[in-house]
PDB file of C-alpha atoms and ligand atoms in Angstrom:
ATOM      1  CA  MET Y   1      41.103 -67.601-131.136  1.00  0.00           C
ATOM      2  CA  THR Y   2      38.805 -64.628-131.406  1.00  0.00           C
ATOM      3  CA  ASN Y   3      39.960 -61.736-133.487  1.00  0.00           C
ATOM      4  CA  ALA Y   4      38.550 -58.389-132.411  1.00  0.00           C
ATOM      5  CA  THR Y   5      39.578 -56.696-135.651  1.00  0.00           C
ATOM      6  CA  THR Y   6      37.648 -59.147-137.779  1.00  0.00           C
ATOM      7  CA  THR Y   7      34.567 -58.700-135.634  1.00  0.00           C
ATOM      8  CA  ALA Y   8      34.771 -54.924-135.862  1.00  0.00           C
ATOM      9  CA  ASP Y   9      35.194 -55.039-139.646  1.00  0.00           C
ATOM     10  CA  THR Y  10      32.281 -57.379-140.237  1.00  0.00           C
ATOM     11  CA  PRO Y  11      29.277 -55.183-140.967  1.00  0.00           C
ATOM     12  CA  THR Y  12      26.161 -56.009-138.987  1.00  0.00           C
ATOM     13  CA  PRO Y  13      23.608 -57.234-141.520  1.00  0.00           C
ATOM     14  CA  ALA Y  14      20.809 -54.721-141.817  1.00  0.00           C
ATOM     15  CA  ARG Y  15      17.516 -55.654-140.268  1.00  0.00           C
ATOM     16  CA  ALA Y  16      14.741 -56.556-142.693  1.00  0.00           C
ATOM     17  CA  ILE Y  17      12.629 -53.793-141.160  1.00  0.00           C
ATOM     18  CA  GLU Y  18      13.705 -51.102-138.758  1.00  0.00           C
ATOM     19  CA  ILE Y  19      11.280 -48.493-137.491  1.00  0.00           C
ATOM     20  CA  ARG Y  20      12.554 -45.547-135.512  1.00  0.00           C
ATOM     21  CA  ALA Y  21      10.446 -43.081-133.535  1.00  0.00           C
ATOM     22  CA  LEU Y  22       7.574 -43.441-135.981  1.00  0.00           C
ATOM     23  CA  HIS Y  23       4.672 -41.042-135.557  1.00  0.00           C
ATOM     24  CA  LYS Y  24       1.599 -40.844-137.750  1.00  0.00           C
ATOM     25  CA  SER Y  25      -1.303 -38.435-137.408  1.00  0.00           C
ATOM     26  CA  PHE Y  26      -4.416 -37.952-139.478  1.00  0.00           C
ATOM     27  CA  GLY Y  27      -5.235 -34.298-138.872  1.00  0.00           C
ATOM     28  CA  ASP Y  28      -5.484 -33.921-135.114  1.00  0.00           C
ATOM     29  CA  LEU Y  29      -5.733 -37.649-134.538  1.00  0.00           C
ATOM     30  CA  GLN Y  30      -2.426 -39.110-133.358  1.00  0.00           C
ATOM     31  CA  VAL Y  31      -2.560 -42.728-134.459  1.00  0.00           C
ATOM     32  CA  LEU Y  32       1.078 -43.823-134.019  1.00  0.00           C
ATOM     33  CA  ARG Y  33       2.776 -42.134-131.096  1.00  0.00           C
ATOM     34  CA  GLY Y  34       6.417 -43.208-131.231  1.00  0.00           C
ATOM     35  CA  ILE Y  35       7.037 -46.731-132.491  1.00  0.00           C
ATOM     36  CA  ASP Y  36      10.526 -48.250-132.258  1.00  0.00           C
ATOM     37  CA  PHE Y  37      10.644 -51.702-133.626  1.00  0.00           C
ATOM     38  CA  ALA Y  38      12.687 -54.038-135.802  1.00  0.00           C
ATOM     39  CA  VAL Y  39      12.202 -57.314-137.635  1.00  0.00           C
ATOM     40  CA  ASP Y  40      15.172 -59.514-138.448  1.00  0.00           C
ATOM     41  CA  THR Y  41      15.547 -61.363-141.719  1.00  0.00           C
ATOM     42  CA  GLY Y  42      13.607 -64.619-141.505  1.00  0.00           C
ATOM     43  CA  GLU Y  43      11.726 -63.529-138.414  1.00  0.00           C
ATOM     44  CA  VAL Y  44       7.943 -63.877-138.062  1.00  0.00           C
ATOM     45  CA  VAL Y  45       6.378 -61.139-135.949  1.00  0.00           C
ATOM     46  CA  CYS Y  46       2.690 -61.118-135.073  1.00  0.00           C
ATOM     47  CA  VAL Y  47       1.131 -57.787-134.137  1.00  0.00           C
ATOM     48  CA  ILE Y  48      -1.928 -57.959-131.909  1.00  0.00           C
ATOM     49  CA  GLY Y  49      -4.050 -55.320-130.232  1.00  0.00           C
ATOM     50  CA  PRO Y  50      -7.512 -53.794-130.035  1.00  0.00           C
ATOM     51  CA  SER Y  51      -9.315 -52.371-133.026  1.00  0.00           C
ATOM     52  CA  GLY Y  52      -8.200 -48.803-133.676  1.00  0.00           C
ATOM     53  CA  SER Y  53      -4.837 -49.203-131.924  1.00  0.00           C
ATOM     54  CA  GLY Y  54      -2.886 -48.390-135.118  1.00  0.00           C
ATOM     55  CA  LYS Y  55      -1.889 -51.867-136.359  1.00  0.00           C
ATOM     56  CA  SER Y  56      -2.941 -51.306-139.978  1.00  0.00           C
ATOM     57  CA  THR Y  57      -1.416 -47.837-139.982  1.00  0.00           C
ATOM     58  CA  LEU Y  58       1.881 -49.311-138.782  1.00  0.00           C
ATOM     59  CA  LEU Y  59       1.853 -51.879-141.615  1.00  0.00           C
ATOM     60  CA  ARG Y  60       0.868 -49.224-144.150  1.00  0.00           C
ATOM     61  CA  CYS Y  61       3.688 -46.937-143.025  1.00  0.00           C
ATOM     62  CA  THR Y  62       6.098 -49.864-143.440  1.00  0.00           C
ATOM     63  CA  ASN Y  63       5.606 -49.838-147.206  1.00  0.00           C
ATOM     64  CA  LEU Y  64       4.697 -46.155-147.454  1.00  0.00           C
ATOM     65  CA  LEU Y  65       1.043 -46.671-148.319  1.00  0.00           C
ATOM     66  CA  GLU Y  66       0.832 -44.056-145.573  1.00  0.00           C
ATOM     67  CA  GLU Y  67       3.469 -41.403-145.199  1.00  0.00           C
ATOM     68  CA  PRO Y  68       4.881 -41.148-141.678  1.00  0.00           C
ATOM     69  CA  THR Y  69       4.397 -37.793-139.987  1.00  0.00           C
ATOM     70  CA  GLN Y  70       7.715 -38.217-138.180  1.00  0.00           C
ATOM     71  CA  GLY Y  71      10.382 -40.861-137.808  1.00  0.00           C
ATOM     72  CA  HIS Y  72      12.082 -43.368-140.075  1.00  0.00           C
ATOM     73  CA  VAL Y  73      11.354 -46.684-141.723  1.00  0.00           C
ATOM     74  CA  LEU Y  74      14.310 -48.690-143.036  1.00  0.00           C
ATOM     75  CA  ILE Y  75      13.906 -51.713-145.277  1.00  0.00           C
ATOM     76  CA  ALA Y  76      17.091 -53.788-145.430  1.00  0.00           C
ATOM     77  CA  GLY Y  77      18.983 -50.673-144.368  1.00  0.00           C
ATOM     78  CA  THR Y  78      17.427 -48.278-146.906  1.00  0.00           C
ATOM     79  CA  ASP Y  79      15.523 -45.371-145.369  1.00  0.00           C
ATOM     80  CA  ILE Y  80      12.294 -45.344-147.352  1.00  0.00           C
ATOM     81  CA  THR Y  81      11.271 -42.013-145.846  1.00  0.00           C
ATOM     82  CA  ASP Y  82      14.184 -40.422-147.741  1.00  0.00           C
ATOM     83  CA  PRO Y  83      12.576 -38.417-150.569  1.00  0.00           C
ATOM     84  CA  ASP Y  84      15.238 -39.646-153.027  1.00  0.00           C
ATOM     85  CA  VAL Y  85      14.212 -43.283-152.646  1.00  0.00           C
ATOM     86  CA  ASP Y  86      12.413 -44.839-155.633  1.00  0.00           C
ATOM     87  CA  ILE Y  87       9.331 -45.925-153.751  1.00  0.00           C
ATOM     88  CA  ASP Y  88       7.853 -48.021-156.563  1.00  0.00           C
ATOM     89  CA  ARG Y  89      11.057 -50.017-156.801  1.00  0.00           C
ATOM     90  CA  LEU Y  90      11.156 -50.447-153.073  1.00  0.00           C
ATOM     91  CA  ARG Y  91       7.530 -51.446-152.753  1.00  0.00           C
ATOM     92  CA  ARG Y  92       8.127 -54.322-155.171  1.00  0.00           C
ATOM     93  CA  ARG Y  93      10.362 -55.884-152.543  1.00  0.00           C
ATOM     94  CA  ILE Y  94       7.503 -55.928-150.035  1.00  0.00           C
ATOM     95  CA  GLY Y  95       4.500 -58.204-150.497  1.00  0.00           C
ATOM     96  CA  MET Y  96       1.268 -57.093-148.887  1.00  0.00           C
ATOM     97  CA  VAL Y  97      -1.854 -59.146-148.221  1.00  0.00           C
ATOM     98  CA  PHE Y  98      -5.007 -57.448-146.980  1.00  0.00           C
ATOM     99  CA  GLN Y  99      -8.193 -58.588-145.305  1.00  0.00           C
ATOM    100  CA  GLN Y 100      -9.990 -57.947-148.603  1.00  0.00           C
ATOM    101  CA  PHE Y 101      -8.250 -59.940-151.308  1.00  0.00           C
ATOM    102  CA  ASN Y 102      -8.474 -57.264-154.032  1.00  0.00           C
ATOM    103  CA  LEU Y 103      -8.221 -59.717-156.933  1.00  0.00           C
ATOM    104  CA  PHE Y 104      -9.176 -58.550-160.419  1.00  0.00           C
ATOM    105  CA  ALA Y 105     -12.666 -60.040-160.872  1.00  0.00           C
ATOM    106  CA  HIS Y 106     -12.503 -60.005-164.681  1.00  0.00           C
ATOM    107  CA  LEU Y 107      -9.194 -61.890-164.845  1.00  0.00           C
ATOM    108  CA  SER Y 108      -8.508 -65.598-164.404  1.00  0.00           C
ATOM    109  CA  VAL Y 109      -6.374 -66.726-161.485  1.00  0.00           C
ATOM    110  CA  LEU Y 110      -3.365 -67.143-163.780  1.00  0.00           C
ATOM    111  CA  ASP Y 111      -3.802 -63.656-165.250  1.00  0.00           C
ATOM    112  CA  ASN Y 112      -4.173 -62.201-161.756  1.00  0.00           C
ATOM    113  CA  LEU Y 113      -0.749 -63.661-160.977  1.00  0.00           C
ATOM    114  CA  THR Y 114       1.010 -62.660-164.198  1.00  0.00           C
ATOM    115  CA  ILE Y 115      -0.244 -59.119-164.845  1.00  0.00           C
ATOM    116  CA  ALA Y 116       1.964 -57.294-162.355  1.00  0.00           C
ATOM    117  CA  GLN Y 117       4.932 -59.500-163.109  1.00  0.00           C
ATOM    118  CA  ARG Y 118       4.671 -58.470-166.744  1.00  0.00           C
ATOM    119  CA  ARG Y 119       3.729 -54.796-166.301  1.00  0.00           C
ATOM    120  CA  VAL Y 120       5.818 -53.954-163.257  1.00  0.00           C
ATOM    121  CA  LEU Y 121       8.747 -56.371-163.483  1.00  0.00           C
ATOM    122  CA  GLY Y 122       8.781 -56.605-167.293  1.00  0.00           C
ATOM    123  CA  ARG Y 123       8.879 -60.399-167.320  1.00  0.00           C
ATOM    124  CA  ASP Y 124       7.915 -62.109-170.554  1.00  0.00           C
ATOM    125  CA  LYS Y 125       4.783 -64.208-170.631  1.00  0.00           C
ATOM    126  CA  ALA Y 126       6.493 -67.597-170.370  1.00  0.00           C
ATOM    127  CA  GLU Y 127       8.495 -66.616-167.322  1.00  0.00           C
ATOM    128  CA  ALA Y 128       5.529 -64.945-165.626  1.00  0.00           C
ATOM    129  CA  VAL Y 129       3.391 -68.036-166.170  1.00  0.00           C
ATOM    130  CA  GLN Y 130       6.107 -70.318-164.836  1.00  0.00           C
ATOM    131  CA  VAL Y 131       6.526 -68.224-161.679  1.00  0.00           C
ATOM    132  CA  ALA Y 132       2.744 -68.025-161.248  1.00  0.00           C
ATOM    133  CA  ARG Y 133       2.354 -71.789-161.509  1.00  0.00           C
ATOM    134  CA  GLN Y 134       5.115 -72.400-158.958  1.00  0.00           C
ATOM    135  CA  ASN Y 135       3.327 -70.120-156.519  1.00  0.00           C
ATOM    136  CA  LEU Y 136      -0.083 -71.677-157.154  1.00  0.00           C
ATOM    137  CA  VAL Y 137       1.480 -75.016-156.201  1.00  0.00           C
ATOM    138  CA  ARG Y 138       2.829 -73.372-153.067  1.00  0.00           C
ATOM    139  CA  VAL Y 139      -0.662 -72.278-151.965  1.00  0.00           C
ATOM    140  CA  GLY Y 140      -2.307 -75.564-153.018  1.00  0.00           C
ATOM    141  CA  LEU Y 141      -4.267 -74.170-155.980  1.00  0.00           C
ATOM    142  CA  ALA Y 142      -2.442 -75.580-158.992  1.00  0.00           C
ATOM    143  CA  ASP Y 143      -5.754 -76.808-160.420  1.00  0.00           C
ATOM    144  CA  LYS Y 144      -7.439 -73.373-160.260  1.00  0.00           C
ATOM    145  CA  GLU Y 145      -5.409 -71.330-162.726  1.00  0.00           C
ATOM    146  CA  ASP Y 146      -8.301 -70.989-165.194  1.00  0.00           C
ATOM    147  CA  SER Y 147     -10.909 -70.136-162.558  1.00  0.00           C
ATOM    148  CA  TYR Y 148     -12.218 -66.638-161.968  1.00  0.00           C
ATOM    149  CA  PRO Y 149     -12.218 -65.163-158.446  1.00  0.00           C
ATOM    150  CA  ALA Y 150     -16.024 -65.422-158.118  1.00  0.00           C
ATOM    151  CA  GLN Y 151     -15.779 -69.188-158.653  1.00  0.00           C
ATOM    152  CA  LEU Y 152     -13.497 -69.578-155.624  1.00  0.00           C
ATOM    153  CA  SER Y 153     -14.199 -69.626-151.897  1.00  0.00           C
ATOM    154  CA  GLY Y 154     -12.939 -66.707-149.800  1.00  0.00           C
ATOM    155  CA  GLY Y 155     -10.117 -68.879-148.497  1.00  0.00           C
ATOM    156  CA  GLN Y 156      -9.068 -69.837-152.015  1.00  0.00           C
ATOM    157  CA  GLN Y 157      -9.220 -66.197-153.105  1.00  0.00           C
ATOM    158  CA  GLN Y 158      -6.978 -65.195-150.232  1.00  0.00           C
ATOM    159  CA  ARG Y 159      -4.513 -67.956-151.158  1.00  0.00           C
ATOM    160  CA  VAL Y 160      -4.511 -66.600-154.724  1.00  0.00           C
ATOM    161  CA  ALA Y 161      -3.779 -63.148-153.294  1.00  0.00           C
ATOM    162  CA  ILE Y 162      -0.838 -64.620-151.365  1.00  0.00           C
ATOM    163  CA  ALA Y 163       0.423 -66.405-154.504  1.00  0.00           C
ATOM    164  CA  ARG Y 164       0.114 -63.146-156.416  1.00  0.00           C
ATOM    165  CA  ALA Y 165       2.225 -61.312-153.843  1.00  0.00           C
ATOM    166  CA  LEU Y 166       4.801 -64.137-153.846  1.00  0.00           C
ATOM    167  CA  SER Y 167       5.030 -64.038-157.644  1.00  0.00           C
ATOM    168  CA  MET Y 168       6.674 -60.621-157.374  1.00  0.00           C
ATOM    169  CA  GLY Y 169       9.551 -62.232-155.447  1.00  0.00           C
ATOM    170  CA  PRO Y 170       9.258 -60.113-152.301  1.00  0.00           C
ATOM    171  CA  GLU Y 171      11.936 -60.243-149.641  1.00  0.00           C
ATOM    172  CA  LEU Y 172       9.359 -59.706-146.931  1.00  0.00           C
ATOM    173  CA  MET Y 173       5.612 -60.066-146.546  1.00  0.00           C
ATOM    174  CA  LEU Y 174       3.144 -57.913-144.628  1.00  0.00           C
ATOM    175  CA  PHE Y 175      -0.245 -59.397-143.738  1.00  0.00           C
ATOM    176  CA  ASP Y 176      -3.116 -57.289-142.416  1.00  0.00           C
ATOM    177  CA  GLU Y 177      -5.707 -59.571-140.814  1.00  0.00           C
ATOM    178  CA  PRO Y 178      -5.590 -61.973-143.769  1.00  0.00           C
ATOM    179  CA  THR Y 179      -8.222 -64.315-142.318  1.00  0.00           C
ATOM    180  CA  SER Y 180     -10.625 -61.832-140.716  1.00  0.00           C
ATOM    181  CA  ALA Y 181     -13.040 -61.771-143.672  1.00  0.00           C
ATOM    182  CA  LEU Y 182     -13.230 -65.560-143.957  1.00  0.00           C
ATOM    183  CA  ASP Y 183     -15.779 -68.062-142.756  1.00  0.00           C
ATOM    184  CA  PRO Y 184     -14.264 -69.967-139.825  1.00  0.00           C
ATOM    185  CA  GLU Y 185     -13.910 -73.221-141.743  1.00  0.00           C
ATOM    186  CA  LEU Y 186     -11.761 -71.515-144.394  1.00  0.00           C
ATOM    187  CA  VAL Y 187      -9.284 -69.896-142.013  1.00  0.00           C
ATOM    188  CA  GLY Y 188      -7.156 -73.001-141.473  1.00  0.00           C
ATOM    189  CA  ASP Y 189      -6.066 -73.409-145.110  1.00  0.00           C
ATOM    190  CA  VAL Y 190      -4.874 -69.802-145.305  1.00  0.00           C
ATOM    191  CA  LEU Y 191      -2.994 -70.078-142.011  1.00  0.00           C
ATOM    192  CA  ALA Y 192      -1.402 -73.319-143.241  1.00  0.00           C
ATOM    193  CA  VAL Y 193      -0.057 -71.506-146.307  1.00  0.00           C
ATOM    194  CA  MET Y 194       1.324 -68.743-144.086  1.00  0.00           C
ATOM    195  CA  ARG Y 195       2.897 -71.304-141.789  1.00  0.00           C
ATOM    196  CA  GLY Y 196       4.574 -72.873-144.846  1.00  0.00           C
ATOM    197  CA  LEU Y 197       6.019 -69.500-145.809  1.00  0.00           C
ATOM    198  CA  ALA Y 198       7.341 -69.038-142.286  1.00  0.00           C
ATOM    199  CA  ASP Y 199       8.916 -72.512-142.424  1.00  0.00           C
ATOM    200  CA  ASP Y 200      10.574 -71.543-145.726  1.00  0.00           C
ATOM    201  CA  GLY Y 201      12.246 -68.622-143.943  1.00  0.00           C
ATOM    202  CA  MET Y 202      10.131 -65.738-145.254  1.00  0.00           C
ATOM    203  CA  THR Y 203      10.354 -62.556-143.185  1.00  0.00           C
ATOM    204  CA  MET Y 204       6.795 -61.796-142.115  1.00  0.00           C
ATOM    205  CA  MET Y 205       4.910 -59.160-140.184  1.00  0.00           C
ATOM    206  CA  VAL Y 206       1.380 -60.360-139.498  1.00  0.00           C
ATOM    207  CA  VAL Y 207      -1.457 -58.398-137.914  1.00  0.00           C
ATOM    208  CA  THR Y 208      -3.821 -61.073-136.679  1.00  0.00           C
ATOM    209  CA  HIS Y 209      -6.489 -62.036-134.183  1.00  0.00           C
ATOM    210  CA  GLU Y 210      -5.552 -65.708-134.593  1.00  0.00           C
ATOM    211  CA  MET Y 211      -3.870 -66.299-131.259  1.00  0.00           C
ATOM    212  CA  GLY Y 212      -3.242 -69.973-132.046  1.00  0.00           C
ATOM    213  CA  PHE Y 213      -1.266 -68.970-135.133  1.00  0.00           C
ATOM    214  CA  ALA Y 214       0.638 -66.321-133.171  1.00  0.00           C
ATOM    215  CA  ARG Y 215       1.483 -68.821-130.458  1.00  0.00           C
ATOM    216  CA  GLU Y 216       2.675 -71.538-132.832  1.00  0.00           C
ATOM    217  CA  VAL Y 217       4.281 -69.632-135.694  1.00  0.00           C
ATOM    218  CA  ALA Y 218       5.487 -66.248-134.400  1.00  0.00           C
ATOM    219  CA  ASP Y 219       9.030 -65.782-133.221  1.00  0.00           C
ATOM    220  CA  ARG Y 220       7.821 -62.646-131.493  1.00  0.00           C
ATOM    221  CA  VAL Y 221       4.472 -61.153-130.547  1.00  0.00           C
ATOM    222  CA  VAL Y 222       3.977 -57.397-130.320  1.00  0.00           C
ATOM    223  CA  PHE Y 223       1.021 -55.974-128.412  1.00  0.00           C
ATOM    224  CA  MET Y 224      -0.079 -52.504-129.528  1.00  0.00           C
ATOM    225  CA  ASP Y 225      -2.567 -50.234-127.846  1.00  0.00           C
ATOM    226  CA  ASP Y 226      -3.406 -46.615-128.522  1.00  0.00           C
ATOM    227  CA  GLY Y 227      -0.554 -46.034-130.994  1.00  0.00           C
ATOM    228  CA  VAL Y 228       2.309 -47.466-128.945  1.00  0.00           C
ATOM    229  CA  ILE Y 229       3.913 -50.869-128.434  1.00  0.00           C
ATOM    230  CA  VAL Y 230       2.898 -51.798-124.917  1.00  0.00           C
ATOM    231  CA  GLU Y 231       4.918 -54.991-124.717  1.00  0.00           C
ATOM    232  CA  GLN Y 232       6.621 -57.548-126.905  1.00  0.00           C
ATOM    233  CA  GLY Y 233       8.355 -60.869-126.486  1.00  0.00           C
ATOM    234  CA  THR Y 234       8.119 -64.526-127.360  1.00  0.00           C
ATOM    235  CA  PRO Y 235       4.582 -65.873-127.742  1.00  0.00           C
ATOM    236  CA  GLY Y 236       5.030 -67.615-124.396  1.00  0.00           C
ATOM    237  CA  GLU Y 237       5.960 -64.360-122.695  1.00  0.00           C
ATOM    238  CA  VAL Y 238       3.287 -62.124-124.195  1.00  0.00           C
ATOM    239  CA  LEU Y 239       0.380 -64.565-124.550  1.00  0.00           C
ATOM    240  CA  SER Y 240       0.891 -66.747-121.484  1.00  0.00           C
ATOM    241  CA  ASN Y 241       2.602 -64.394-119.099  1.00  0.00           C
ATOM    242  CA  PRO Y 242       1.724 -60.798-120.062  1.00  0.00           C
ATOM    243  CA  GLN Y 243       3.362 -58.166-117.892  1.00  0.00           C
ATOM    244  CA  HIS Y 244       1.175 -55.177-118.659  1.00  0.00           C
ATOM    245  CA  PRO Y 245      -2.421 -54.814-117.424  1.00  0.00           C
ATOM    246  CA  ARG Y 246      -3.550 -53.604-120.872  1.00  0.00           C
ATOM    247  CA  THR Y 247      -2.172 -56.770-122.481  1.00  0.00           C
ATOM    248  CA  ARG Y 248      -3.919 -58.921-119.859  1.00  0.00           C
ATOM    249  CA  GLU Y 249      -7.197 -57.092-120.388  1.00  0.00           C
ATOM    250  CA  PHE Y 250      -6.975 -57.527-124.175  1.00  0.00           C
ATOM    251  CA  LEU Y 251      -6.102 -61.215-123.959  1.00  0.00           C
ATOM    252  CA  ALA Y 252      -8.909 -61.859-121.499  1.00  0.00           C
ATOM    253  CA  ARG Y 253     -11.302 -60.547-124.130  1.00  0.00           C
ATOM    254  CA  VAL Y 254      -9.943 -62.468-127.122  1.00  0.00           C
ATOM    255  CA  LEU Y 255      -8.696 -65.779-125.726  1.00  0.00           C
TER     256      LEU Y 255
HETATM  257  P1  ADP I   1      -6.225 -51.018-136.314  1.00  0.00           P
HETATM  258  O1  ADP I   1      -5.690 -51.598-137.584  1.00  0.00           O
HETATM  259  O2  ADP I   1      -5.401 -51.350-135.112  1.00  0.00           O
HETATM  260  O3  ADP I   1      -7.668 -51.349-136.087  1.00  0.00           O
HETATM  261  P2  ADP I   1      -5.922 -48.504-137.721  1.00  0.00           P
HETATM  262  O4  ADP I   1      -4.473 -48.326-137.953  1.00  0.00           O
HETATM  263  O5  ADP I   1      -6.750 -48.970-138.856  1.00  0.00           O
HETATM  264  O6  ADP I   1      -6.149 -49.435-136.428  1.00  0.00           O
HETATM  265  O7  ADP I   1      -6.585 -47.136-137.241  1.00  0.00           O
HETATM  266  C1  ADP I   1      -6.127 -46.436-136.118  1.00  0.00           C
HETATM  267  C2  ADP I   1      -6.892 -45.130-136.025  1.00  0.00           C
HETATM  268  O8  ADP I   1      -6.571 -44.323-137.146  1.00  0.00           O
HETATM  269  C3  ADP I   1      -8.391 -45.306-136.032  1.00  0.00           C
HETATM  270  O9  ADP I   1      -8.932 -44.356-135.140  1.00  0.00           O
HETATM  271  C4  ADP I   1      -8.764 -44.983-137.455  1.00  0.00           C
HETATM  272  O10 ADP I   1     -10.072 -44.487-137.540  1.00  0.00           O
HETATM  273  C5  ADP I   1      -7.738 -43.933-137.821  1.00  0.00           C
HETATM  274  N1  ADP I   1      -7.420 -43.906-139.252  1.00  0.00           N
HETATM  275  C6  ADP I   1      -6.859 -44.917-139.966  1.00  0.00           C
HETATM  276  N2  ADP I   1      -6.677 -44.551-141.243  1.00  0.00           N
HETATM  277  C7  ADP I   1      -7.146 -43.291-141.358  1.00  0.00           C
HETATM  278  C8  ADP I   1      -7.225 -42.350-142.433  1.00  0.00           C
HETATM  279  N3  ADP I   1      -6.779 -42.659-143.656  1.00  0.00           N
HETATM  280  N4  ADP I   1      -7.772 -41.134-142.168  1.00  0.00           N
HETATM  281  C9  ADP I   1      -8.194 -40.835-140.938  1.00  0.00           C
HETATM  282  N5  ADP I   1      -8.151 -41.650-139.875  1.00  0.00           N
HETATM  283  C10 ADP I   1      -7.627 -42.865-140.076  1.00  0.00           C
HETATM  284 MG1   MG I   2      -6.560 -52.840-138.979  1.00  0.00          MG
END
């Protein structure tokens, strides 16, 4: 028997990410022109679109690396555009991986993974090392903890960057073209790590040009052009049966 009262009293779990009427301008340049968009917990969303369409700006607004000009960004129900929010505390809950890996060149892999855990989260050395080692296993680099970034391939460096982000225990991960700087033969290992995270239930928002990854791993694909979401849907809908001419034009160029 259904019970209407129970249903009404059960709070709807907050979305992992909710973006409402987001606008972002740099001076006169309107880069995001009204984005409404949400990501559920455990969902993997791939964002695709031409260069300059605002994909990186959207990701950067999601963890307040850029301040929205207008609109709201909620992370697990907390409005991060509220001036009272402790943004450093909030940002720790969001892992970010960039095209450029940004590892500390003068630190070993292990130290790259422990430094923020110790300085930002206040973990003691033993705990930080244990967490780091677990995450190096996760990205297939358990044997590289004493290496320095320059001794690793680009793909290995990016996997270290992913392990570093994971070591902070984020509840969601943002990826901005994580494989775009890599030689083609190194892309697969990084995508495999990301696929593993998706399989483990990580909430992920991934800007990518890897249409194969989007097709196989994304729950939803979002096509952006000129600062707006033009269309979104399952990979099958957006990649195989696009409804909008701009999506078709873009896919014809990249597929
Ligand atoms: P995408 O990631 O889709 O290639 P971006 O979000 O990087 O697009 O950029 C969208 C537009 O915003 C581009 O025209 C870019 O030059 C501009 N832009 C991005 N960041 C800045 C900034 N910090 N200052 C000025 N213009 C910027
Ligand atoms: Mg970009």
